[in-house]
Amino acid sequence: MSDEKAINIGKICIPGMRVSLSNKDFVSGSGTYELKGYIYAALAGVLKMEEDGDKKAIVVSVESPRTPSVLPQTGDIVTAKVTVVNSRTVNCIILCVGPSVLVRPYRGILKKEDIKATDKDRIDPYKCYRPGDIILARVLPMTEIHWYHLSTSENELGVVIAAAEGSPQGVTMVPISWSEMQCPKTLVKEPRKVARVIPENINLGLFPVDTVVNQ
């Protein structure tokens, strides 16, 4: 490790600060993200650089005792709550990374072309998601500093919990196909991009249902 890089270790970082190049020698670790050839701090904390023998590179990370160490990383499956739906994008807040509940939520954006793997030009986001839906999505490489880019194009990803308009409070719809859900009380049907979730996984706690519903 060069003397210059050693001097940088231990310096205080703030979110959005550029801390290193991103290349074969330096890779993004916890508390950071990669964007357009550079590594940026995602947390306010202290910069760390550690050599990884397996990757044959230096892992750049930021640690803070007052912020969560779990952050969405490219390729992670996250649980998110839909907040806004328009003709081009679906905005949401990320609540969990895998089974780990985040101390603070992060903003995610799901673009129209990343909702499904087929018929991308004809997708109507409003027929796939509605505000309040709980979805499973995969984290894509970041293209914007303050948003996590998400995808639900895989069959296993999409809506896992949703309530129909006019349904009694606390009553969630049940899937009746991979593109439709129904309220068991009112029998109202609504279109959704339904995730192919294995029920046993929910019972095993791999999907923190109680936590995200109440947020």
PDB file of C-alpha atoms in Angstrom:
ATOM      1  CA  MET A   1       0.000   0.000   0.000  1.00  0.00           C
ATOM      2  CA  SER A   2       1.486   3.365  -1.000  1.00  0.00           C
ATOM      3  CA  ASP A   3       2.341   6.053   1.585  1.00  0.00           C
ATOM      4  CA  GLU A   4      -0.291   8.353   0.032  1.00  0.00           C
ATOM      5  CA  LYS A   5      -3.042   5.785   0.507  1.00  0.00           C
ATOM      6  CA  ALA A   6      -1.835   5.068   4.046  1.00  0.00           C
ATOM      7  CA  ILE A   7      -2.183   8.770   4.902  1.00  0.00           C
ATOM      8  CA  ASN A   8      -5.806   8.727   3.726  1.00  0.00           C
ATOM      9  CA  ILE A   9      -6.698   5.874   6.085  1.00  0.00           C
ATOM     10  CA  GLY A  10      -8.483   7.187   9.143  1.00  0.00           C
ATOM     11  CA  LYS A  11      -9.663  10.445   7.600  1.00  0.00           C
ATOM     12  CA  ILE A  12     -13.211  11.581   8.294  1.00  0.00           C
ATOM     13  CA  CYS A  13     -15.686  11.127   5.432  1.00  0.00           C
ATOM     14  CA  ILE A  14     -19.148  12.511   4.769  1.00  0.00           C
ATOM     15  CA  PRO A  15     -21.813  10.960   2.488  1.00  0.00           C
ATOM     16  CA  GLY A  16     -21.063  11.663  -1.170  1.00  0.00           C
ATOM     17  CA  MET A  17     -17.338  12.336  -0.629  1.00  0.00           C
ATOM     18  CA  ARG A  18     -15.073  10.812  -3.285  1.00  0.00           C
ATOM     19  CA  VAL A  19     -12.506   8.681  -1.486  1.00  0.00           C
ATOM     20  CA  SER A  20     -10.735   6.602  -4.139  1.00  0.00           C
ATOM     21  CA  LEU A  21     -10.512   5.418  -7.715  1.00  0.00           C
ATOM     22  CA  SER A  22     -12.472   2.263  -8.548  1.00  0.00           C
ATOM     23  CA  ASN A  23     -10.404  -0.166 -10.609  1.00  0.00           C
ATOM     24  CA  LYS A  24      -8.715  -3.555 -10.386  1.00  0.00           C
ATOM     25  CA  ASP A  25      -6.625  -2.338  -7.444  1.00  0.00           C
ATOM     26  CA  PHE A  26      -9.369  -0.634  -5.396  1.00  0.00           C
ATOM     27  CA  VAL A  27     -12.893  -2.028  -4.867  1.00  0.00           C
ATOM     28  CA  SER A  28     -15.919  -0.701  -2.987  1.00  0.00           C
ATOM     29  CA  GLY A  29     -16.640  -2.151   0.448  1.00  0.00           C
ATOM     30  CA  SER A  30     -19.202  -1.521   3.204  1.00  0.00           C
ATOM     31  CA  GLY A  31     -20.240   2.082   3.695  1.00  0.00           C
ATOM     32  CA  THR A  32     -19.231   3.065   0.142  1.00  0.00           C
ATOM     33  CA  TYR A  33     -20.514   2.807  -3.419  1.00  0.00           C
ATOM     34  CA  GLU A  34     -18.963   2.873  -6.889  1.00  0.00           C
ATOM     35  CA  LEU A  35     -20.025   5.398  -9.526  1.00  0.00           C
ATOM     36  CA  LYS A  36     -18.380   6.227 -12.869  1.00  0.00           C
ATOM     37  CA  GLY A  37     -14.925   4.978 -11.971  1.00  0.00           C
ATOM     38  CA  TYR A  38     -14.721   6.348  -8.435  1.00  0.00           C
ATOM     39  CA  ILE A  39     -15.612   5.141  -4.935  1.00  0.00           C
ATOM     40  CA  TYR A  40     -17.734   7.436  -2.767  1.00  0.00           C
ATOM     41  CA  ALA A  41     -18.588   7.415   0.932  1.00  0.00           C
ATOM     42  CA  ALA A  42     -22.203   6.429   1.679  1.00  0.00           C
ATOM     43  CA  LEU A  43     -21.837   7.113   5.408  1.00  0.00           C
ATOM     44  CA  ALA A  44     -20.363   9.732   7.695  1.00  0.00           C
ATOM     45  CA  GLY A  45     -17.464   7.933   9.298  1.00  0.00           C
ATOM     46  CA  VAL A  46     -13.824   6.886   9.128  1.00  0.00           C
ATOM     47  CA  LEU A  47     -12.104   5.680   5.952  1.00  0.00           C
ATOM     48  CA  LYS A  48     -10.578   2.188   5.988  1.00  0.00           C
ATOM     49  CA  MET A  49      -8.515   0.372   3.351  1.00  0.00           C
ATOM     50  CA  GLU A  50      -7.773  -3.319   3.772  1.00  0.00           C
ATOM     51  CA  GLU A  51      -6.073  -5.731   1.415  1.00  0.00           C
ATOM     52  CA  ASP A  52      -8.215  -8.665   0.246  1.00  0.00           C
ATOM     53  CA  GLY A  53      -6.117 -11.633  -0.772  1.00  0.00           C
ATOM     54  CA  ASP A  54      -8.941 -13.338  -2.659  1.00  0.00           C
ATOM     55  CA  LYS A  55      -9.807 -10.286  -4.749  1.00  0.00           C
ATOM     56  CA  LYS A  56      -6.122  -9.234  -4.969  1.00  0.00           C
ATOM     57  CA  ALA A  57      -7.241  -5.673  -4.353  1.00  0.00           C
ATOM     58  CA  ILE A  58      -7.675  -3.120  -1.600  1.00  0.00           C
ATOM     59  CA  VAL A  59     -11.208  -2.935  -0.194  1.00  0.00           C
ATOM     60  CA  VAL A  60     -12.216   0.665   0.516  1.00  0.00           C
ATOM     61  CA  SER A  61     -14.809   1.058   3.289  1.00  0.00           C
ATOM     62  CA  VAL A  62     -16.235   3.656   5.667  1.00  0.00           C
ATOM     63  CA  GLU A  63     -17.155   2.745   9.233  1.00  0.00           C
ATOM     64  CA  SER A  64     -19.311   4.708  11.645  1.00  0.00           C
ATOM     65  CA  PRO A  65     -20.460   3.597  15.114  1.00  0.00           C
ATOM     66  CA  ARG A  66     -23.710   5.552  14.795  1.00  0.00           C
ATOM     67  CA  THR A  67     -24.852   4.332  11.374  1.00  0.00           C
ATOM     68  CA  PRO A  68     -25.802   0.835  10.181  1.00  0.00           C
ATOM     69  CA  SER A  69     -23.045  -1.294   8.652  1.00  0.00           C
ATOM     70  CA  VAL A  70     -25.552  -3.069   6.383  1.00  0.00           C
ATOM     71  CA  LEU A  71     -26.009  -1.184   3.125  1.00  0.00           C
ATOM     72  CA  PRO A  72     -27.583  -2.233  -0.179  1.00  0.00           C
ATOM     73  CA  GLN A  73     -24.891  -3.532  -2.510  1.00  0.00           C
ATOM     74  CA  THR A  74     -25.059  -4.362  -6.211  1.00  0.00           C
ATOM     75  CA  GLY A  75     -26.710  -7.771  -6.605  1.00  0.00           C
ATOM     76  CA  ASP A  76     -28.456  -7.759  -3.209  1.00  0.00           C
ATOM     77  CA  ILE A  77     -32.146  -8.685  -2.896  1.00  0.00           C
ATOM     78  CA  VAL A  78     -33.906  -5.946  -0.944  1.00  0.00           C
ATOM     79  CA  THR A  79     -37.375  -5.421   0.505  1.00  0.00           C
ATOM     80  CA  ALA A  80     -38.835  -2.029  -0.414  1.00  0.00           C
ATOM     81  CA  LYS A  81     -42.062  -0.080   0.008  1.00  0.00           C
ATOM     82  CA  VAL A  82     -43.480   1.700  -3.054  1.00  0.00           C
ATOM     83  CA  THR A  83     -44.097   5.417  -2.493  1.00  0.00           C
ATOM     84  CA  VAL A  84     -44.741   6.973  -5.936  1.00  0.00           C
ATOM     85  CA  VAL A  85     -45.728   5.477  -9.312  1.00  0.00           C
ATOM     86  CA  ASN A  86     -45.705   7.343 -12.622  1.00  0.00           C
ATOM     87  CA  SER A  87     -45.521   6.468 -16.310  1.00  0.00           C
ATOM     88  CA  ARG A  88     -41.739   6.044 -16.319  1.00  0.00           C
ATOM     89  CA  THR A  89     -40.584   5.116 -12.820  1.00  0.00           C
ATOM     90  CA  VAL A  90     -41.543   3.583  -9.503  1.00  0.00           C
ATOM     91  CA  ASN A  91     -40.047   5.278  -6.443  1.00  0.00           C
ATOM     92  CA  CYS A  92     -39.659   3.393  -3.190  1.00  0.00           C
ATOM     93  CA  ILE A  93     -37.835   3.239   0.115  1.00  0.00           C
ATOM     94  CA  ILE A  94     -35.559   0.293   0.863  1.00  0.00           C
ATOM     95  CA  LEU A  95     -36.339  -1.214   4.263  1.00  0.00           C
ATOM     96  CA  CYS A  96     -34.371  -4.477   4.369  1.00  0.00           C
ATOM     97  CA  VAL A  97     -31.315  -6.052   2.760  1.00  0.00           C
ATOM     98  CA  GLY A  98     -31.969  -9.786   2.729  1.00  0.00           C
ATOM     99  CA  PRO A  99     -33.259 -10.617   6.240  1.00  0.00           C
ATOM    100  CA  SER A 100     -31.521  -7.592   7.814  1.00  0.00           C
ATOM    101  CA  VAL A 101     -33.781  -4.662   8.686  1.00  0.00           C
ATOM    102  CA  LEU A 102     -32.112  -1.297   8.042  1.00  0.00           C
ATOM    103  CA  VAL A 103     -31.902   1.245  10.840  1.00  0.00           C
ATOM    104  CA  ARG A 104     -32.614   3.975   8.281  1.00  0.00           C
ATOM    105  CA  PRO A 105     -34.345   3.602   4.898  1.00  0.00           C
ATOM    106  CA  TYR A 106     -32.681   4.346   1.568  1.00  0.00           C
ATOM    107  CA  ARG A 107     -34.277   5.683  -1.596  1.00  0.00           C
ATOM    108  CA  GLY A 108     -34.681   3.327  -4.544  1.00  0.00           C
ATOM    109  CA  ILE A 109     -35.894   3.865  -8.090  1.00  0.00           C
ATOM    110  CA  LEU A 110     -37.315   1.230 -10.435  1.00  0.00           C
ATOM    111  CA  LYS A 111     -37.344   2.271 -14.077  1.00  0.00           C
ATOM    112  CA  LYS A 112     -40.067   1.109 -16.477  1.00  0.00           C
ATOM    113  CA  GLU A 113     -37.665  -1.005 -18.525  1.00  0.00           C
ATOM    114  CA  ASP A 114     -36.466  -2.868 -15.404  1.00  0.00           C
ATOM    115  CA  ILE A 115     -39.903  -3.957 -14.156  1.00  0.00           C
ATOM    116  CA  LYS A 116     -40.203  -7.064 -16.358  1.00  0.00           C
ATOM    117  CA  ALA A 117     -37.905  -9.061 -18.601  1.00  0.00           C
ATOM    118  CA  THR A 118     -40.319  -9.011 -21.566  1.00  0.00           C
ATOM    119  CA  ASP A 119     -42.579  -6.488 -23.336  1.00  0.00           C
ATOM    120  CA  LYS A 120     -40.550  -3.636 -21.860  1.00  0.00           C
ATOM    121  CA  ASP A 121     -41.942  -1.031 -24.256  1.00  0.00           C
ATOM    122  CA  ARG A 122     -45.562  -1.870 -23.401  1.00  0.00           C
ATOM    123  CA  ILE A 123     -45.283  -2.026 -19.610  1.00  0.00           C
ATOM    124  CA  ASP A 124     -47.595   0.226 -17.626  1.00  0.00           C
ATOM    125  CA  PRO A 125     -45.954   0.732 -14.189  1.00  0.00           C
ATOM    126  CA  TYR A 126     -49.346   1.462 -12.611  1.00  0.00           C
ATOM    127  CA  LYS A 127     -50.539  -2.031 -13.620  1.00  0.00           C
ATOM    128  CA  CYS A 128     -47.526  -3.538 -11.851  1.00  0.00           C
ATOM    129  CA  TYR A 129     -47.181  -1.532  -8.643  1.00  0.00           C
ATOM    130  CA  ARG A 130     -49.186   0.856  -6.449  1.00  0.00           C
ATOM    131  CA  PRO A 131     -48.093   3.105  -3.562  1.00  0.00           C
ATOM    132  CA  GLY A 132     -47.942   1.093  -0.345  1.00  0.00           C
ATOM    133  CA  ASP A 133     -46.978  -2.193  -2.026  1.00  0.00           C
ATOM    134  CA  ILE A 134     -44.144  -4.186  -0.463  1.00  0.00           C
ATOM    135  CA  ILE A 135     -41.826  -5.568  -3.137  1.00  0.00           C
ATOM    136  CA  LEU A 136     -38.701  -7.666  -3.522  1.00  0.00           C
ATOM    137  CA  ALA A 137     -36.134  -6.188  -5.913  1.00  0.00           C
ATOM    138  CA  ARG A 138     -32.499  -6.626  -6.921  1.00  0.00           C
ATOM    139  CA  VAL A 139     -29.980  -3.801  -6.592  1.00  0.00           C
ATOM    140  CA  LEU A 140     -28.355  -2.757  -9.882  1.00  0.00           C
ATOM    141  CA  PRO A 141     -25.093  -0.773 -10.272  1.00  0.00           C
ATOM    142  CA  MET A 142     -25.630   2.819  -9.164  1.00  0.00           C
ATOM    143  CA  THR A 143     -26.097   5.480 -11.851  1.00  0.00           C
ATOM    144  CA  GLU A 144     -27.169   8.311  -9.531  1.00  0.00           C
ATOM    145  CA  ILE A 145     -25.524   9.346  -6.268  1.00  0.00           C
ATOM    146  CA  HIS A 146     -28.592   9.547  -4.033  1.00  0.00           C
ATOM    147  CA  TRP A 147     -30.732   6.717  -5.493  1.00  0.00           C
ATOM    148  CA  TYR A 148     -30.348   2.942  -5.583  1.00  0.00           C
ATOM    149  CA  HIS A 149     -31.298   1.593  -9.006  1.00  0.00           C
ATOM    150  CA  LEU A 150     -33.524  -1.494  -8.667  1.00  0.00           C
ATOM    151  CA  SER A 151     -34.862  -4.256 -10.905  1.00  0.00           C
ATOM    152  CA  THR A 152     -37.761  -6.712 -10.610  1.00  0.00           C
ATOM    153  CA  SER A 153     -37.283  -8.369 -14.006  1.00  0.00           C
ATOM    154  CA  GLU A 154     -36.702 -11.822 -12.470  1.00  0.00           C
ATOM    155  CA  ASN A 155     -39.737 -14.050 -11.837  1.00  0.00           C
ATOM    156  CA  GLU A 156     -38.955 -14.282  -8.121  1.00  0.00           C
ATOM    157  CA  LEU A 157     -39.098 -10.499  -7.718  1.00  0.00           C
ATOM    158  CA  GLY A 158     -42.072  -8.146  -7.510  1.00  0.00           C
ATOM    159  CA  VAL A 159     -45.024  -7.597  -5.166  1.00  0.00           C
ATOM    160  CA  VAL A 160     -45.218  -9.748  -2.042  1.00  0.00           C
ATOM    161  CA  ILE A 161     -47.673  -7.707   0.057  1.00  0.00           C
ATOM    162  CA  ALA A 162     -50.397  -5.376  -1.256  1.00  0.00           C
ATOM    163  CA  ALA A 163     -53.831  -4.069  -0.284  1.00  0.00           C
ATOM    164  CA  ALA A 164     -56.562  -3.280  -2.806  1.00  0.00           C
ATOM    165  CA  GLU A 165     -58.180   0.140  -2.905  1.00  0.00           C
ATOM    166  CA  GLY A 166     -61.213   0.026  -0.637  1.00  0.00           C
ATOM    167  CA  SER A 167     -60.131  -3.122   1.203  1.00  0.00           C
ATOM    168  CA  PRO A 168     -60.669  -3.198   4.984  1.00  0.00           C
ATOM    169  CA  GLN A 169     -57.632  -2.025   6.939  1.00  0.00           C
ATOM    170  CA  GLY A 170     -55.109  -4.791   7.528  1.00  0.00           C
ATOM    171  CA  VAL A 171     -56.481  -7.080   4.799  1.00  0.00           C
ATOM    172  CA  THR A 172     -53.880  -7.960   2.172  1.00  0.00           C
ATOM    173  CA  MET A 173     -54.559  -9.358  -1.281  1.00  0.00           C
ATOM    174  CA  VAL A 174     -53.625 -12.864  -2.330  1.00  0.00           C
ATOM    175  CA  PRO A 175     -52.055 -13.760  -5.704  1.00  0.00           C
ATOM    176  CA  ILE A 176     -54.370 -15.458  -8.183  1.00  0.00           C
ATOM    177  CA  SER A 177     -51.869 -15.329 -11.077  1.00  0.00           C
ATOM    178  CA  TRP A 178     -48.436 -13.873 -11.781  1.00  0.00           C
ATOM    179  CA  SER A 179     -50.093 -10.634 -12.962  1.00  0.00           C
ATOM    180  CA  GLU A 180     -53.101 -10.258 -10.656  1.00  0.00           C
ATOM    181  CA  MET A 181     -54.021 -10.199  -6.953  1.00  0.00           C
ATOM    182  CA  GLN A 182     -57.410 -10.308  -5.211  1.00  0.00           C
ATOM    183  CA  CYS A 183     -58.780  -9.033  -1.898  1.00  0.00           C
ATOM    184  CA  PRO A 184     -60.224 -12.028   0.004  1.00  0.00           C
ATOM    185  CA  LYS A 185     -62.885  -9.816   1.643  1.00  0.00           C
ATOM    186  CA  THR A 186     -64.190  -7.601  -1.173  1.00  0.00           C
ATOM    187  CA  LEU A 187     -63.097  -9.941  -4.028  1.00  0.00           C
ATOM    188  CA  VAL A 188     -61.713  -6.870  -5.833  1.00  0.00           C
ATOM    189  CA  LYS A 189     -58.981  -7.800  -8.325  1.00  0.00           C
ATOM    190  CA  GLU A 190     -56.041  -5.577  -9.212  1.00  0.00           C
ATOM    191  CA  PRO A 191     -53.110  -6.031 -11.610  1.00  0.00           C
ATOM    192  CA  ARG A 192     -49.656  -6.500 -10.091  1.00  0.00           C
ATOM    193  CA  LYS A 193     -46.241  -7.843 -11.042  1.00  0.00           C
ATOM    194  CA  VAL A 194     -46.398 -10.680  -8.500  1.00  0.00           C
ATOM    195  CA  ALA A 195     -43.229 -12.196  -7.054  1.00  0.00           C
ATOM    196  CA  ARG A 196     -42.924 -15.971  -7.096  1.00  0.00           C
ATOM    197  CA  VAL A 197     -42.158 -16.197  -3.374  1.00  0.00           C
ATOM    198  CA  ILE A 198     -41.906 -19.630  -1.772  1.00  0.00           C
ATOM    199  CA  PRO A 199     -44.232 -19.587   1.289  1.00  0.00           C
ATOM    200  CA  GLU A 200     -41.776 -21.635   3.345  1.00  0.00           C
ATOM    201  CA  ASN A 201     -39.209 -18.850   2.997  1.00  0.00           C
ATOM    202  CA  ILE A 202     -41.586 -16.370   4.596  1.00  0.00           C
ATOM    203  CA  ASN A 203     -42.247 -18.729   7.514  1.00  0.00           C
ATOM    204  CA  LEU A 204     -38.531 -19.224   8.046  1.00  0.00           C
ATOM    205  CA  GLY A 205     -38.061 -15.499   8.527  1.00  0.00           C
ATOM    206  CA  LEU A 206     -36.115 -14.915   5.317  1.00  0.00           C
ATOM    207  CA  PHE A 207     -38.644 -12.209   4.510  1.00  0.00           C
ATOM    208  CA  PRO A 208     -39.359  -9.919   7.508  1.00  0.00           C
ATOM    209  CA  VAL A 209     -43.095  -9.485   6.856  1.00  0.00           C
ATOM    210  CA  ASP A 210     -44.159  -8.069  10.226  1.00  0.00           C
ATOM    211  CA  THR A 211     -41.400  -5.492  10.191  1.00  0.00           C
ATOM    212  CA  VAL A 212     -42.002  -3.988   6.747  1.00  0.00           C
ATOM    213  CA  VAL A 213     -45.795  -3.972   6.954  1.00  0.00           C
ATOM    214  CA  ASN A 214     -45.711  -1.786  10.018  1.00  0.00           C
ATOM    215  CA  GLN A 215     -43.250   0.758   8.593  1.00  0.00           C
TER     216      GLN A 215
END
